Amino acid sequence: MDTQRPDESVRQDGPPRAVPEREPLPVASAGDTPAPDTVTVVPNGERRDGERQWETPPRNGTDAAGLGRLAATVERLRREVRRAHAAAEGRALIEMAKGILVERLGCGPAQAARQLTVLAEQADTSQLELAVDLINQAARDRLTEAAHEFVARAREEARARAAESGGPGRPGNSGNSGNSGEDEATPSLPVRLRTAESGALAADDTQAVAESLLEHALTPLGAMAVAVWAAGTDSSLTLAGCAGFAPEEAARWHYVPPGVATLARRALTERRAVWFPSPAESGLPTLGRRQAPEGCRVTVPAGTGGRVLGVLEICWPGALEQPQPPQVQRQIEALAELCAHTLDALPEEIEGPRHSPRPRPPGLSELADFADGLLDPALVLVPQLDADGRLADFRIHHVSSHFVDPAGRPRSSVTGTLLLEAYPLAIGESGLFERIEHVHATGEPFRAERMVLRAMVGQVPLSVEAGVSVSRHGDSVLLIWRVQDEAARLARVLQHAQRLGRIGGFEENLATGEIIWNSQLFALHGLPPTAAPIPLEQLPVHTHPDDEAVIGRFLRTLFHHRRPASEAFRLRRADGIVRHIRVIAEPDLDAEGRLVAVRGAYQDVSAQHWTEVALGATRDQLAQSEQEAVERDRMALQLQRAIMPPARGPIEAEGLHIAVRYRPAEKDHLVGGDWYDAVVLPSRQVLLSVGDVAGHGIDAATGMVVLRNALRGLATTGAGPAQLMSWLNTVAHHLTENVTATAVCGLYDPGTRTLRWARAGHPPPVLVRGGRAAALPLVGGLLLGAVPDADYEEERLELESGDVLLMYTDGLIERRDSSLQEALDRLLAIARESGETLDQRLDRMLTYSNSDTDDDTCLVGVRMS
């Protein structure tokens, strides 16, 4: 049982919690016995057994004054330590709140600190309280509870400081509930448990035991009801006593038959304490579920010596925090052990269903006589306990007269030994010992048709397969096994193999005309088991006409040449179903070489046949699909190369030197939709564009052609880049089939040397000026074809002599192992390194590009002359 400090108590309405330590002076633990020379000072005039107490001395005494100063010093040091911890935790919470403000407001740490101060002043609260509120709103997890607890402690410190100054929150005032609201006379945990134990032992029945447990031990834990279930030898449960539940509930739940799933049965079968946050969530019925549908439950097995005698079930009115503290769990386990001792010691038999006395289990002599009357080997096992009262092994008390030892030992060498001594491998892979232990603990019988039993013959392990039955009778266990016959086991294996392989066997005696079929062969032919078997000579009548020649060759080989034969044919059954069958047979010759019998088998291979047919059709279809895919990729590649040649000479237009590079995908089947364009419009403006259609193949290539040509035609209207992007979005959304793309478009006016540009979800162009490279600022614009209507922003850039403008697709920079910003930074570093000519600069950028997406790449370079 657990013990508590004397300055700890348990609330009446919930789980136990520790009352804050009394601050004036330290108090000794309940289980500690002061030394003879030790004086324990107890505040408020309390006195504990085994302790001496200082009566409050006069204020003017020298010893009293020294003791008072010592107590004041200890109290002051305690307060300083608590304040230091509180200040450290408070600073951590405030710093976390500053980080939240930095992330939400996008400001710096100093500005976040000023903002936190201003918000606290506006809310008329402290920075600590505001910081906790911010953390709770941001986190919303279980750590929020810890923050609330810290704020509560900070507020208690504030009230304590106010109390020291004579404020209204001073402890001991009539308006304050004290430390925990409990009376100082509340008995400690050991006292309550001992009181419950004495009440249970003095009780005349289990009902009084339940009432004593609830009154003395469970009500201080916040519990509202308790039930004590007695476990029967057949794994049934009987309500032996309850307290706190309605009488009609107890009458309804008087008896639970074996196999009915309840909360109490979980503890019985699992042999451990099981916590249920609420009966409704578990989905299992239980006593008093209507009385407290959302109340927490715990069911604990009550057992001694490895045998579970019952279950203790405790109910709380509401939910409890999970998991409960270890001291609470140990208290409940101690109460369950107390229930087990009382159940084992009660003289009266607990009534079963219909209020009839439960039959007494047979004694060892009756159980031995019963085992001798069985035709199978049986052992009567008696539990053996260790020094601590735990189950250690089972002793073989009796061996039946039909006992057969797997190792071949006589009955006398096994009787009286321990189970693990006689059969040490029972605790290994077979799990036999664990099964016996479970049956002894719960009373639930165990049956297995096949279990591998292992025994040691000398130093060699011997394995046999047997049917096993284990049952509990009183405090003893009856173990029965039936070693299976090898012939029967092989016959069963063959039967299952024939069923799984859809094989039917037959044998024909040519001398007597007798034909033997197994049951599977009748099913293959679609005949009832009472029908007459079909001789092999009549097989052509039941064969598909196209396969009659095959069956004729099979019969000639078997009967005329007297050699084994095998053929596949189509069988026409009586129900009109045609099955694909493989038949195999061999002749049986006598000593003179005459044919006397034929034996063989039929196998239904219809599933295999149709699988092969479907597989062949799938191979043909796959080959055709591959050929079509190759043709589509070839056409897409030809279309792409016709419009976008990999290399193109430089362009001189309106004072601009323009060079382009196009790098196709490394794999032909990844033909993409990247495009570029540089053309002088009728207005003498230069159209510069780069785009990328999503996807690969012929659809992406044709989509690229549509958008590229549409942009050329729209540009002749004289509209600006933003308007061109808006019109091109309409084309992509309405005039193509599910085409989406990114693009960047620029119009250069040679008169003003100004570039107007817009983008649709595309990486921004890069400007190289005076040995520095930088990406142009992002302007708003969705990718093309995503929505019916979209607005696009436009920017202007005045070009200077020597400026280099780079426009590209994402195939130049994308990598799977890095972000887009990191890839762009690498591109800017390469672009800063000047080349002798624009073509050399573009070639260098393609050479040192470290993209790894195997995508097409378009690169357009423009230099102001």
Short mmCIF file of C-alpha atoms in Angstrom, two decimals, residues 690 721-726 728-729 741-746 756-765 776-784 790-795 807-808 820:
data_model
loop_
_atom_site.label_atom_id
_atom_site.label_comp_id
_atom_site.label_asym_id
_atom_site.label_seq_id
_atom_site.Cartn_x
_atom_site.Cartn_y
_atom_site.Cartn_z
CA VAL A 690 8.99 32.17 -72.25
CA PRO A 721 1.72 42.48 -71.18
CA ALA A 722 -0.86 42.31 -68.37
CA GLN A 723 -3.74 42.36 -70.84
CA LEU A 724 -1.98 39.77 -73.02
CA MET A 725 -1.64 37.43 -70.01
CA SER A 726 -5.34 37.87 -69.20
CA LEU A 728 -3.96 34.08 -72.88
CA ASN A 729 -5.52 32.76 -69.64
CA ALA A 741 0.88 26.67 -68.07
CA THR A 742 3.21 29.30 -66.65
CA ALA A 743 4.59 32.16 -68.73
CA VAL A 744 6.42 35.47 -68.63
CA CYS A 745 5.84 38.09 -71.33
CA GLY A 746 7.72 41.32 -72.06
CA ARG A 756 7.03 46.33 -69.77
CA TRP A 757 6.54 42.78 -68.43
CA ALA A 758 4.05 40.52 -66.67
CA ARG A 759 4.11 36.94 -65.40
CA ALA A 760 1.64 34.08 -64.89
CA GLY A 761 3.05 31.86 -62.13
CA HIS A 762 6.50 31.83 -63.79
CA PRO A 763 9.91 32.52 -62.21
CA PRO A 764 10.82 36.21 -62.62
CA PRO A 765 13.48 37.33 -65.14
CA LEU A 776 13.20 41.27 -60.88
CA PRO A 777 10.54 41.81 -58.19
CA LEU A 778 7.61 39.41 -58.28
CA VAL A 779 4.38 40.73 -59.74
CA GLY A 780 1.03 39.11 -59.13
CA GLY A 781 -0.40 36.62 -61.58
CA LEU A 782 -1.92 33.10 -61.44
CA LEU A 783 -0.82 30.35 -63.80
CA LEU A 784 -2.69 30.17 -67.09
CA ALA A 790 -7.67 36.29 -63.65
CA ASP A 791 -6.04 39.69 -63.21
CA TYR A 792 -2.34 40.25 -63.85
CA GLU A 793 0.01 43.00 -62.72
CA GLU A 794 2.53 44.80 -64.90
CA GLU A 795 5.97 46.28 -64.19
CA MET A 807 14.32 34.72 -69.16
CA TYR A 808 14.15 30.95 -68.51
CA LEU A 820 13.31 27.04 -55.34
#
